[in-house]
PDB file of C-alpha atoms (C1' of nucleotides) in Angstrom:
ATOM      1  CA  UNK A   9       7.443  43.719   2.173  1.00 39.00           C
ATOM      2  CA  UNK A  10      10.224  45.097   4.208  1.00 35.00           C
ATOM      3  CA  UNK A  11       9.615  43.877   7.771  1.00 36.00           C
ATOM      4  CA  UNK A  12       9.679  46.167  10.884  1.00 39.00           C
ATOM      5  CA  UNK A  13      13.003  44.085  12.904  1.00 41.00           C
ATOM      6  CA  UNK A  14      10.727  42.450  14.943  1.00 49.00           C
ATOM      7  CA  UNK A  15      12.067  44.005  18.360  1.00 52.00           C
ATOM      8  CA  UNK A  16      15.490  45.952  18.618  1.00 48.00           C
ATOM      9  CA  UNK A  17      17.431  43.080  20.092  1.00 53.00           C
ATOM     10  CA  UNK A  18      19.132  45.726  21.555  1.00 62.00           C
ATOM     11  CA  UNK A  19      19.227  46.139  25.501  1.00 74.00           C
ATOM     12  CA  UNK A  20      16.042  43.167  25.370  1.00 83.00           C
ATOM     13  CA  UNK A  21      16.280  41.051  27.871  1.00 85.00           C
ATOM     14  CA  UNK A  22      16.030  37.416  27.085  1.00 85.00           C
ATOM     15  CA  UNK A  23      15.416  34.054  28.533  1.00 86.00           C
ATOM     16  CA  UNK A  24      13.663  33.089  31.153  1.00 89.00           C
ATOM     17  CA  UNK A  25      11.499  35.590  33.262  1.00 92.00           C
ATOM     18  CA  UNK A  26      11.767  36.331  36.335  1.00 91.00           C
ATOM     19  CA  UNK A  27       9.316  36.892  38.992  1.00 90.00           C
ATOM     20  CA  UNK A  28       9.471  40.398  39.423  1.00 90.00           C
ATOM     21  CA  UNK A  29       8.976  40.341  35.447  1.00 91.00           C
ATOM     22  CA  UNK A  30       5.651  38.533  36.127  1.00 91.00           C
ATOM     23  CA  UNK A  31       4.483  40.090  38.571  1.00 91.00           C
ATOM     24  CA  UNK A  32       4.882  43.832  36.322  1.00 92.00           C
ATOM     25  CA  UNK A  33       3.873  42.147  33.180  1.00 92.00           C
ATOM     26  CA  UNK A  34       0.819  41.050  35.099  1.00 91.00           C
ATOM     27  CA  UNK A  35      -0.140  43.695  36.914  1.00 91.00           C
ATOM     28  CA  UNK A  36       0.260  46.158  33.566  1.00 91.00           C
ATOM     29  CA  UNK A  37      -1.508  43.721  32.283  1.00 91.00           C
ATOM     30  CA  UNK A  38      -4.832  43.602  35.102  1.00 89.00           C
ATOM     31  CA  UNK A  39      -4.804  47.513  34.799  1.00 88.00           C
ATOM     32  CA  UNK A  40      -3.782  48.465  31.381  1.00 87.00           C
ATOM     33  CA  UNK A  41      -5.301  45.077  29.336  1.00 88.00           C
ATOM     34  CA  UNK A  42      -3.058  44.943  26.270  1.00 87.00           C
ATOM     35  CA  UNK A  43      -4.320  45.851  23.601  1.00 85.00           C
ATOM     36  CA  UNK A  44      -1.279  47.434  22.300  1.00 88.00           C
ATOM     37  CA  UNK A  45       1.776  44.214  22.943  1.00 90.00           C
ATOM     38  CA  UNK A  46       4.474  46.360  21.371  1.00 87.00           C
ATOM     39  CA  UNK A  47       3.850  49.313  23.418  1.00 89.00           C
ATOM     40  CA  UNK A  48       2.779  47.248  26.407  1.00 91.00           C
ATOM     41  CA  UNK A  49       7.027  46.096  27.720  1.00 90.00           C
ATOM     42  CA  UNK A  50       8.025  50.129  26.891  1.00 87.00           C
ATOM     43  CA  UNK A  51       4.573  51.078  28.762  1.00 89.00           C
ATOM     44  CA  UNK A  52       5.106  48.532  31.962  1.00 90.00           C
ATOM     45  CA  UNK A  53       8.513  49.624  31.977  1.00 89.00           C
ATOM     46  CA  UNK A  54       9.280  45.678  31.084  1.00 90.00           C
ATOM     47  CA  UNK A  55      13.118  44.935  29.045  1.00 89.00           C
ATOM     48  CA  UNK A  56      11.828  43.278  26.458  1.00 91.00           C
ATOM     49  CA  UNK A  57      10.382  43.472  23.117  1.00 90.00           C
ATOM     50  CA  UNK A  58       6.288  42.811  23.029  1.00 90.00           C
ATOM     51  CA  UNK A  59       5.917  39.206  21.050  1.00 90.00           C
ATOM     52  CA  UNK A  60       7.705  38.309  24.424  1.00 92.00           C
ATOM     53  CA  UNK A  61       4.987  39.727  26.468  1.00 93.00           C
ATOM     54  CA  UNK A  62       2.210  38.393  24.120  1.00 92.00           C
ATOM     55  CA  UNK A  63       3.750  35.237  24.962  1.00 92.00           C
ATOM     56  CA  UNK A  64       4.331  34.592  28.206  1.00 93.00           C
ATOM     57  CA  UNK A  65       1.174  36.175  29.491  1.00 93.00           C
ATOM     58  CA  UNK A  66      -0.667  33.233  26.170  1.00 91.00           C
ATOM     59  CA  UNK A  67       1.297  30.853  27.981  1.00 90.00           C
ATOM     60  CA  UNK A  68       1.206  30.987  30.873  1.00 89.00           C
ATOM     61  CA  UNK A  69       0.425  34.179  33.316  1.00 90.00           C
ATOM     62  CA  UNK A  70      -2.621  33.928  31.565  1.00 88.00           C
ATOM     63  CA  UNK A  71      -5.189  32.729  35.184  1.00 86.00           C
ATOM     64  CA  UNK A  72      -7.252  31.105  33.016  1.00 85.00           C
ATOM     65  CA  UNK A  73      -4.324  29.288  32.251  1.00 87.00           C
ATOM     66  CA  UNK A  74      -4.593  24.910  33.702  1.00 83.00           C
ATOM     67  CA  UNK A  75      -1.074  23.763  34.584  1.00 79.00           C
ATOM     68  CA  UNK A  76       0.037  20.276  35.119  1.00 80.00           C
ATOM     69  CA  UNK A  77      -0.462  16.523  32.790  1.00 81.00           C
ATOM     70  CA  UNK A  78      -2.385  16.540  30.958  1.00 86.00           C
ATOM     71  CA  UNK A  79      -5.211  13.649  31.157  1.00 86.00           C
ATOM     72  CA  UNK A  80      -6.109  10.842  29.140  1.00 85.00           C
ATOM     73  CA  UNK A  81      -8.752  12.636  28.207  1.00 86.00           C
ATOM     74  CA  UNK A  82      -7.546  15.513  27.285  1.00 88.00           C
ATOM     75  CA  UNK A  83      -4.469  13.373  25.009  1.00 88.00           C
ATOM     76  CA  UNK A  84      -7.135  11.331  22.878  1.00 88.00           C
ATOM     77  CA  UNK A  85      -8.973  14.894  22.359  1.00 90.00           C
ATOM     78  CA  UNK A  86      -5.447  15.878  20.955  1.00 90.00           C
ATOM     79  CA  UNK A  87      -4.981  12.753  19.146  1.00 89.00           C
ATOM     80  CA  UNK A  88      -8.269  13.062  17.667  1.00 89.00           C
ATOM     81  CA  UNK A  89      -8.977  16.966  16.862  1.00 91.00           C
ATOM     82  CA  UNK A  90      -4.761  16.693  15.744  1.00 91.00           C
ATOM     83  CA  UNK A  91      -6.429  13.551  12.339  1.00 89.00           C
ATOM     84  CA  UNK A  92      -9.460  16.691  12.263  1.00 88.00           C
ATOM     85  CA  UNK A  93      -7.335  19.647  11.844  1.00 89.00           C
ATOM     86  CA  UNK A  94      -3.236  18.747  11.588  1.00 89.00           C
ATOM     87  CA  UNK A  95      -0.918  21.009  13.197  1.00 89.00           C
ATOM     88  CA  UNK A  96      -3.445  23.765  13.570  1.00 91.00           C
ATOM     89  CA  UNK A  97      -2.236  24.146  17.346  1.00 93.00           C
ATOM     90  CA  UNK A  98      -4.268  27.621  17.859  1.00 92.00           C
ATOM     91  CA  UNK A  99      -7.685  25.814  17.459  1.00 92.00           C
ATOM     92  CA  UNK A 100      -6.532  22.392  19.133  1.00 92.00           C
ATOM     93  CA  UNK A 101      -6.013  24.576  21.894  1.00 92.00           C
ATOM     94  CA  UNK A 102      -8.934  26.160  21.422  1.00 90.00           C
ATOM     95  CA  UNK A 103     -11.231  23.612  22.119  1.00 89.00           C
ATOM     96  CA  UNK A 104      -9.237  22.565  25.575  1.00 89.00           C
ATOM     97  CA  UNK A 105      -9.837  24.619  28.374  1.00 85.00           C
ATOM     98  CA  UNK A 106      -6.813  26.097  30.378  1.00 87.00           C
ATOM     99  CA  UNK A 107      -4.750  24.568  27.180  1.00 92.00           C
ATOM    100  CA  UNK A 108      -2.279  26.475  25.286  1.00 92.00           C
ATOM    101  CA  UNK A 109      -1.274  25.623  21.321  1.00 92.00           C
ATOM    102  CA  UNK A 110       2.648  25.888  23.131  1.00 92.00           C
ATOM    103  CA  UNK A 111       1.946  23.169  25.531  1.00 92.00           C
ATOM    104  CA  UNK A 112      -0.173  21.004  22.988  1.00 93.00           C
ATOM    105  CA  UNK A 113       1.794  21.224  20.763  1.00 92.00           C
ATOM    106  CA  UNK A 114       4.646  20.189  22.926  1.00 91.00           C
ATOM    107  CA  UNK A 115       2.244  17.365  24.411  1.00 91.00           C
ATOM    108  CA  UNK A 116       2.039  16.131  20.766  1.00 91.00           C
ATOM    109  CA  UNK A 117       5.933  16.265  19.477  1.00 88.00           C
ATOM    110  CA  UNK A 118       6.720  14.595  22.932  1.00 85.00           C
ATOM    111  CA  UNK A 119       4.996  11.650  23.742  1.00 79.00           C
ATOM    112  CA  UNK A 120       1.240  12.347  21.764  1.00 83.00           C
ATOM    113  CA  UNK A 121       3.570  10.689  18.762  1.00 76.00           C
ATOM    114  CA  UNK A 122       5.443   8.338  19.978  1.00 74.00           C
ATOM    115  CA  UNK A 123       2.099   6.932  21.131  1.00 73.00           C
ATOM    116  CA  UNK A 124       0.493   6.543  18.252  1.00 72.00           C
ATOM    117  CA  UNK A 125       3.406   5.112  16.292  1.00 67.00           C
ATOM    118  CA  UNK A 126       4.394   2.638  19.019  1.00 65.00           C
ATOM    119  CA  UNK A 127       0.294   2.072  18.849  1.00 63.00           C
ATOM    120  CA  UNK A 128       0.642   1.468  15.305  1.00 61.00           C
ATOM    121  CA  UNK A 129       2.879  -0.855  15.942  1.00 53.00           C
ATOM    122  CA  UNK A 130       0.969  -4.563  16.475  1.00 49.00           C
ATOM    123  CA  UNK A 131       2.747  -5.142  20.070  1.00 44.00           C
ATOM    124  CA  UNK A 132       2.472  -1.355  21.337  1.00 37.00           C
ATOM    125  CA  UNK A 133       0.348  -0.064  23.557  1.00 40.00           C
ATOM    126  CA  UNK A 134       1.223   2.517  26.199  1.00 38.00           C
ATOM    127  CA  UNK A 135       2.626   5.955  25.924  1.00 38.00           C
ATOM    128  CA  UNK A 136       5.799   6.472  27.617  1.00 40.00           C
ATOM    129  CA  UNK A 137       5.665   6.888  31.277  1.00 38.00           C
ATOM    130  CA  UNK A 138       5.115  10.394  32.407  1.00 38.00           C
ATOM    131  CA  UNK A 139       7.928  11.710  34.217  1.00 39.00           C
ATOM    132  CA  UNK A 140       6.720  13.850  37.236  1.00 39.00           C
ATOM    133  CA  UNK A 141       6.188  17.544  36.254  1.00 39.00           C
ATOM    134  CA  UNK A 142      10.086  19.473  36.681  1.00 42.00           C
ATOM    135  CA  UNK A 143       9.408  22.504  38.025  1.00 42.00           C
ATOM    136  CA  UNK A 144      10.059  25.394  35.463  1.00 39.00           C
ATOM    137  CA  UNK A 145      13.611  27.185  34.496  1.00 41.00           C
ATOM    138  CA  UNK A 146      11.466  30.584  35.762  1.00 41.00           C
ATOM    139  CA  UNK A 147       9.079  29.113  37.271  1.00 41.00           C
ATOM    140  CA  UNK A 148      10.923  28.799  40.521  1.00 37.00           C
ATOM    141  CA  UNK A 149      11.351  32.668  40.725  1.00 36.00           C
ATOM    142  CA  UNK A 150       7.498  32.048  40.512  1.00 39.00           C
ATOM    143  CA  UNK A 151       6.822  29.443  42.898  1.00 40.00           C
ATOM    144  CA  UNK A 152       6.310  27.522  40.115  1.00 39.00           C
ATOM    145  CA  UNK A 153       3.820  27.319  37.134  1.00 38.00           C
ATOM    146  CA  UNK A 154       3.951  24.367  38.041  1.00 37.00           C
ATOM    147  CA  UNK A 155       1.550  25.107  40.871  1.00 36.00           C
ATOM    148  CA  UNK A 156      -1.566  26.200  40.977  1.00 38.00           C
ATOM    149  CA  UNK A 157      -1.856  29.305  38.496  1.00 36.00           C
ATOM    150  CA  UNK A 158      -3.424  30.840  41.674  1.00 34.00           C
ATOM    151  CA  UNK A 159      -0.585  30.697  43.594  1.00 35.00           C
ATOM    152  CA  UNK A 160       0.568  32.632  40.830  1.00 36.00           C
ATOM    153  CA  UNK A 161       1.163  36.683  40.752  1.00 36.00           C
ATOM    154  CA  UNK A 162      -2.396  36.769  38.758  1.00 35.00           C
ATOM    155  CA  UNK A 163      -3.967  35.384  42.497  1.00 36.00           C
ATOM    156  CA  UNK A 164      -5.721  38.307  42.048  1.00 34.00           C
ATOM    157  CA  UNK A 165      -7.100  38.011  38.362  1.00 35.00           C
ATOM    158  CA  UNK A 166      -9.978  36.500  37.998  1.00 34.00           C
ATOM    159  CA  UNK A 167     -11.031  33.111  38.534  1.00 36.00           C
ATOM    160  CA  UNK A 168     -12.327  32.095  34.710  1.00 37.00           C
ATOM    161  CA  UNK A 169     -15.340  29.477  34.762  1.00 34.00           C
ATOM    162  CA  UNK A 170     -12.838  27.433  32.751  1.00 37.00           C
ATOM    163  CA  UNK A 171     -10.270  27.514  35.337  1.00 38.00           C
ATOM    164  CA  UNK A 172     -12.822  27.014  38.721  1.00 36.00           C
ATOM    165  CA  UNK A 173     -14.163  24.417  36.838  1.00 34.00           C
ATOM    166  CA  UNK A 174     -10.935  22.379  36.132  1.00 37.00           C
ATOM    167  CA  UNK A 175      -9.256  23.045  40.012  1.00 36.00           C
ATOM    168  CA  UNK A 176     -12.109  22.259  41.786  1.00 35.00           C
ATOM    169  CA  UNK A 177     -12.250  18.796  39.319  1.00 35.00           C
ATOM    170  CA  UNK A 178      -8.477  17.671  39.354  1.00 34.00           C
ATOM    171  CA  UNK A 179      -9.638  14.829  41.910  1.00 35.00           C
ATOM    172  CA  UNK A 180     -10.086  12.287  39.713  1.00 36.00           C
ATOM    173  CA  UNK A 181      -7.592   9.070  40.356  1.00 35.00           C
ATOM    174  CA  UNK A 182      -9.156   6.948  37.339  1.00 37.00           C
ATOM    175  CA  UNK A 183      -6.146   7.433  34.678  1.00 37.00           C
ATOM    176  CA  UNK A 184      -2.676   6.656  35.740  1.00 38.00           C
ATOM    177  CA  UNK A 185      -0.601   8.767  34.111  1.00 37.00           C
ATOM    178  CA  UNK A 186      -1.690  11.494  35.489  1.00 37.00           C
ATOM    179  CA  UNK A 187      -1.468  11.623  39.142  1.00 37.00           C
ATOM    180  CA  UNK A 188      -1.054  15.728  40.534  1.00 37.00           C
ATOM    181  CA  UNK A 189      -3.740  17.388  38.402  1.00 37.00           C
ATOM    182  CA  UNK A 190      -6.573  15.423  36.875  1.00 42.00           C
ATOM    183  CA  UNK A 191     -10.097  16.448  34.792  1.00 42.00           C
ATOM    184  CA  UNK A 192     -12.942  14.628  36.497  1.00 44.00           C
ATOM    185  CA  UNK A 193     -14.531  12.906  33.395  1.00 45.00           C
ATOM    186  CA  UNK A 194     -17.736  14.760  34.192  1.00 47.00           C
ATOM    187  CA  UNK A 195     -15.930  17.871  33.030  1.00 46.00           C
ATOM    188  CA  UNK A 196     -14.891  16.287  30.102  1.00 48.00           C
ATOM    189  CA  UNK A 197     -19.167  15.033  29.083  1.00 47.00           C
ATOM    190  CA  UNK A 198     -19.583  18.675  30.068  1.00 47.00           C
ATOM    191  CA  UNK A 199     -17.480  20.581  27.458  1.00 47.00           C
ATOM    192  CA  UNK A 200     -17.864  18.029  24.691  1.00 44.00           C
ATOM    193  CA  UNK A 201     -21.914  19.142  25.158  1.00 43.00           C
ATOM    194  CA  UNK A 202     -21.801  22.574  25.526  1.00 44.00           C
ATOM    195  CA  UNK A 203     -19.981  22.771  22.328  1.00 44.00           C
ATOM    196  CA  UNK A 204     -22.824  20.468  20.356  1.00 40.00           C
ATOM    197  CA  UNK A 205     -26.029  21.546  22.907  1.00 41.00           C
ATOM    198  CA  UNK A 206     -25.831  25.059  22.206  1.00 40.00           C
ATOM    199  CA  UNK A 207     -27.578  24.856  18.376  1.00 38.00           C
ATOM    200  CA  UNK A 208     -26.471  27.309  16.314  1.00 36.00           C
ATOM    201  CA  UNK A 209     -24.031  29.408  18.513  1.00 37.00           C
ATOM    202  CA  UNK A 210     -22.826  26.291  19.143  1.00 36.00           C
ATOM    203  CA  UNK A 211     -18.593  26.029  19.988  1.00 37.00           C
ATOM    204  CA  UNK A 212     -18.575  29.662  21.411  1.00 38.00           C
ATOM    205  CA  UNK A 213     -14.701  29.483  21.217  1.00 37.00           C
ATOM    206  CA  UNK A 214     -14.044  33.571  21.738  1.00 36.00           C
ATOM    207  CA  UNK A 215     -15.686  33.280  24.504  1.00 38.00           C
ATOM    208  CA  UNK A 216     -15.738  30.132  26.198  1.00 38.00           C
ATOM    209  CA  UNK A 217     -12.147  29.617  25.546  1.00 36.00           C
ATOM    210  CA  UNK A 218     -10.365  33.642  25.710  1.00 36.00           C
ATOM    211  CA  UNK A 219     -10.236  35.688  22.867  1.00 36.00           C
ATOM    212  CA  UNK A 220      -6.643  36.108  23.286  1.00 37.00           C
ATOM    213  CA  UNK A 221      -6.363  31.632  21.432  1.00 37.00           C
ATOM    214  CA  UNK A 222      -9.661  31.636  19.767  1.00 36.00           C
ATOM    215  CA  UNK A 223      -9.775  33.177  15.989  1.00 38.00           C
ATOM    216  CA  UNK A 224     -12.881  34.558  15.014  1.00 38.00           C
ATOM    217  CA  UNK A 225     -15.958  31.948  13.783  1.00 39.00           C
ATOM    218  CA  UNK A 226     -16.393  33.158  10.439  1.00 40.00           C
ATOM    219  CA  UNK A 227     -13.436  32.468   9.032  1.00 42.00           C
ATOM    220  CA  UNK A 228     -13.591  28.296  10.423  1.00 47.00           C
ATOM    221  CA  UNK A 229     -17.055  27.721   9.703  1.00 53.00           C
ATOM    222  CA  UNK A 230     -15.810  25.413   7.571  1.00 54.00           C
ATOM    223  CA  UNK A 231     -13.829  23.925  10.661  1.00 56.00           C
ATOM    224  CA  UNK A 232     -16.619  23.970  12.719  1.00 60.00           C
ATOM    225  CA  UNK A 233     -18.108  22.017  11.537  1.00 58.00           C
ATOM    226  CA  UNK A 234     -15.243  19.113  11.446  1.00 59.00           C
ATOM    227  CA  UNK A 235     -15.240  19.726  15.045  1.00 59.00           C
ATOM    228  CA  UNK A 236     -18.473  19.191  15.679  1.00 63.00           C
ATOM    229  CA  UNK A 237     -18.571  16.255  14.045  1.00 59.00           C
ATOM    230  CA  UNK A 238     -15.914  15.295  16.314  1.00 60.00           C
ATOM    231  CA  UNK A 239     -17.833  16.103  19.831  1.00 60.00           C
ATOM    232  CA  UNK A 240     -20.508  14.231  18.604  1.00 63.00           C
ATOM    233  CA  UNK A 241     -18.117  11.609  17.776  1.00 58.00           C
ATOM    234  CA  UNK A 242     -16.558  12.226  20.845  1.00 57.00           C
ATOM    235  CA  UNK A 243     -19.685  11.922  22.980  1.00 57.00           C
ATOM    236  CA  UNK A 244     -20.899   9.189  21.220  1.00 55.00           C
ATOM    237  CA  UNK A 245     -17.716   7.058  21.910  1.00 54.00           C
ATOM    238  CA  UNK A 246     -18.338   8.213  25.800  1.00 51.00           C
ATOM    239  CA  UNK A 247     -21.929   6.213  26.172  1.00 48.00           C
ATOM    240  CA  UNK A 248     -20.144   2.955  24.670  1.00 51.00           C
ATOM    241  CA  UNK A 249     -17.159   3.425  27.185  1.00 49.00           C
ATOM    242  CA  UNK A 250     -20.584   3.450  29.475  1.00 47.00           C
TER     243      UNK A 250
ATOM    244  C1'  DA B   4      28.273   9.456  43.915  1.00 84.68           C
ATOM    245  C1'  DA B   5      29.127  10.468  39.094  1.00 84.68           C
ATOM    246  C1'  DC B   6      28.660  10.725  33.804  1.00 84.68           C
ATOM    247  C1'  DA B   7      26.296  10.591  29.562  1.00 84.68           C
ATOM    248  C1'  DA B   8      21.812   9.831  27.433  1.00 84.68           C
ATOM    249  C1'  DG B   9      17.097  10.618  26.754  1.00 84.68           C
ATOM    250  C1'  DT B  10      13.104  13.487  28.009  1.00 84.68           C
ATOM    251  C1'  DT B  11      10.870  17.900  28.240  1.00 84.68           C
ATOM    252  C1'  DC B  12       9.430  22.469  27.716  1.00 84.68           C
ATOM    253  C1'  DA B  13       9.494  28.271  28.407  1.00 84.68           C
ATOM    254  C1'  DA B  14      11.078  29.973  24.420  1.00 84.68           C
ATOM    255  C1'  DC B  15      12.799  32.564  20.744  1.00 84.68           C
ATOM    256  C1'  DC B  16      12.419  33.249  15.708  1.00 84.68           C
ATOM    257  C1'  DG B  17      10.129  33.362  10.992  1.00 84.68           C
ATOM    258  C1'  DC B  18       6.599  34.314   8.237  1.00 84.68           C
ATOM    259  C1'  DG B  19       1.792  35.734   7.155  1.00 84.68           C
ATOM    260  C1'  DA B  20      -2.607  37.455   7.920  1.00 84.68           C
ATOM    261  C1'  DA B  21      -4.965  40.739   9.993  1.00 84.68           C
ATOM    262  C1'  DT B  22      -5.184  46.277  10.816  1.00 84.68           C
ATOM    263  C1'  DG B  23      -4.807  50.696   9.982  1.00 84.68           C
ATOM    264  C1'  DG B  24      -3.168  55.943   7.670  1.00 84.68           C
TER     265       DG B  24
ATOM    266  C1'  DG C  25      -5.245  50.192  -3.163  1.00 84.68           C
ATOM    267  C1'  DC C  26      -0.610  50.368  -0.986  1.00 84.68           C
ATOM    268  C1'  DC C  27       2.215  49.945   2.705  1.00 84.68           C
ATOM    269  C1'  DA C  28       3.706  49.695   7.274  1.00 84.68           C
ATOM    270  C1'  DT C  29       2.740  48.294  11.574  1.00 84.68           C
ATOM    271  C1'  DT C  30       0.775  44.634  14.827  1.00 84.68           C
ATOM    272  C1'  DC C  31      -0.365  40.199  16.212  1.00 84.68           C
ATOM    273  C1'  DG C  32      -0.861  35.449  15.850  1.00 84.68           C
ATOM    274  C1'  DC C  33       0.797  30.866  14.536  1.00 84.68           C
ATOM    275  C1'  DG C  34       3.839  27.691  13.845  1.00 84.68           C
ATOM    276  C1'  DG C  35       8.464  25.202  13.588  1.00 84.68           C
ATOM    277  C1'  DT C  36      12.364  24.906  15.896  1.00 84.68           C
ATOM    278  C1'  DT C  37      15.864  25.793  20.320  1.00 84.68           C
ATOM    279  C1'  DG C  38      18.570  24.735  24.000  1.00 84.68           C
ATOM    280  C1'  DA C  39      18.806  24.822  28.762  1.00 84.68           C
ATOM    281  C1'  DA C  40      17.065  22.248  32.325  1.00 84.68           C
ATOM    282  C1'  DC C  41      15.421  18.267  34.243  1.00 84.68           C
ATOM    283  C1'  DT C  42      14.762  12.287  34.638  1.00 84.68           C
ATOM    284  C1'  DT C  43      16.574   8.426  34.000  1.00 84.68           C
ATOM    285  C1'  DG C  44      19.545   4.793  33.116  1.00 84.68           C
ATOM    286  C1'  DT C  45      24.247   2.642  33.689  1.00 84.68           C
TER     287       DT C  45
END
DNA sequence: AACAAGTTCAACCGCGAATGG
DNA sequence: GCCATTCGCGGTTGAACTTGT
């Protein structure tokens, strides 16, 4: 098949996004949605390809994005989900509200993999100490994605349940490795329980976690089985820790 | 204080899947 | 059913940043 050029590379901007571009994109999506990524940049007056816009929105500007360090719970969940699902980052991300596949992939490659390697060694224990998040390149222009999403241009967007939950519960201080952004343990039990409880309808990924990242459940039946299994195991595990 | 080495993460690339005409 | 277009995913890159010397 002859591939259409991903994006006409002529005259299109690349590299880090500016605050202006972010605002333009957010404002446009707020008004018109993103039914057609390819046409979006033109309509919005952005010198970016649709792919780039989509990526920026999905990974950064979406109102329900939860930024900040991963909690130990999240890291454990990623490790276990990865053990079950392999490198299916989008599927893993669908189980972690507010996290993107890209972010999870990064975390996996940067320190979870190392953590597993070191923990598989006899004396190996801790993951490499996480340093504070740096302000990102493009983000310095944007009051920092490192800061609350609500302070981004998307602040006027409706806050999702996940976001409000995560922001309001970012006060737990039990984990030493994530100081600035933490999730209460109850968040996890609620989240996991929610997925398991809702018998039948279960795992409402597309509704709960956003249609953008979740794949249709019809193709995920088998996977859902394993994920459900994991959820249950996770519940049991958390109970045993009490 | 300056430099080198190591780490992190936003963004890009290419491919396959899905969708529409 | 075929073809073209668009979307979404996973792998990879490279600049910015941190840490160590």
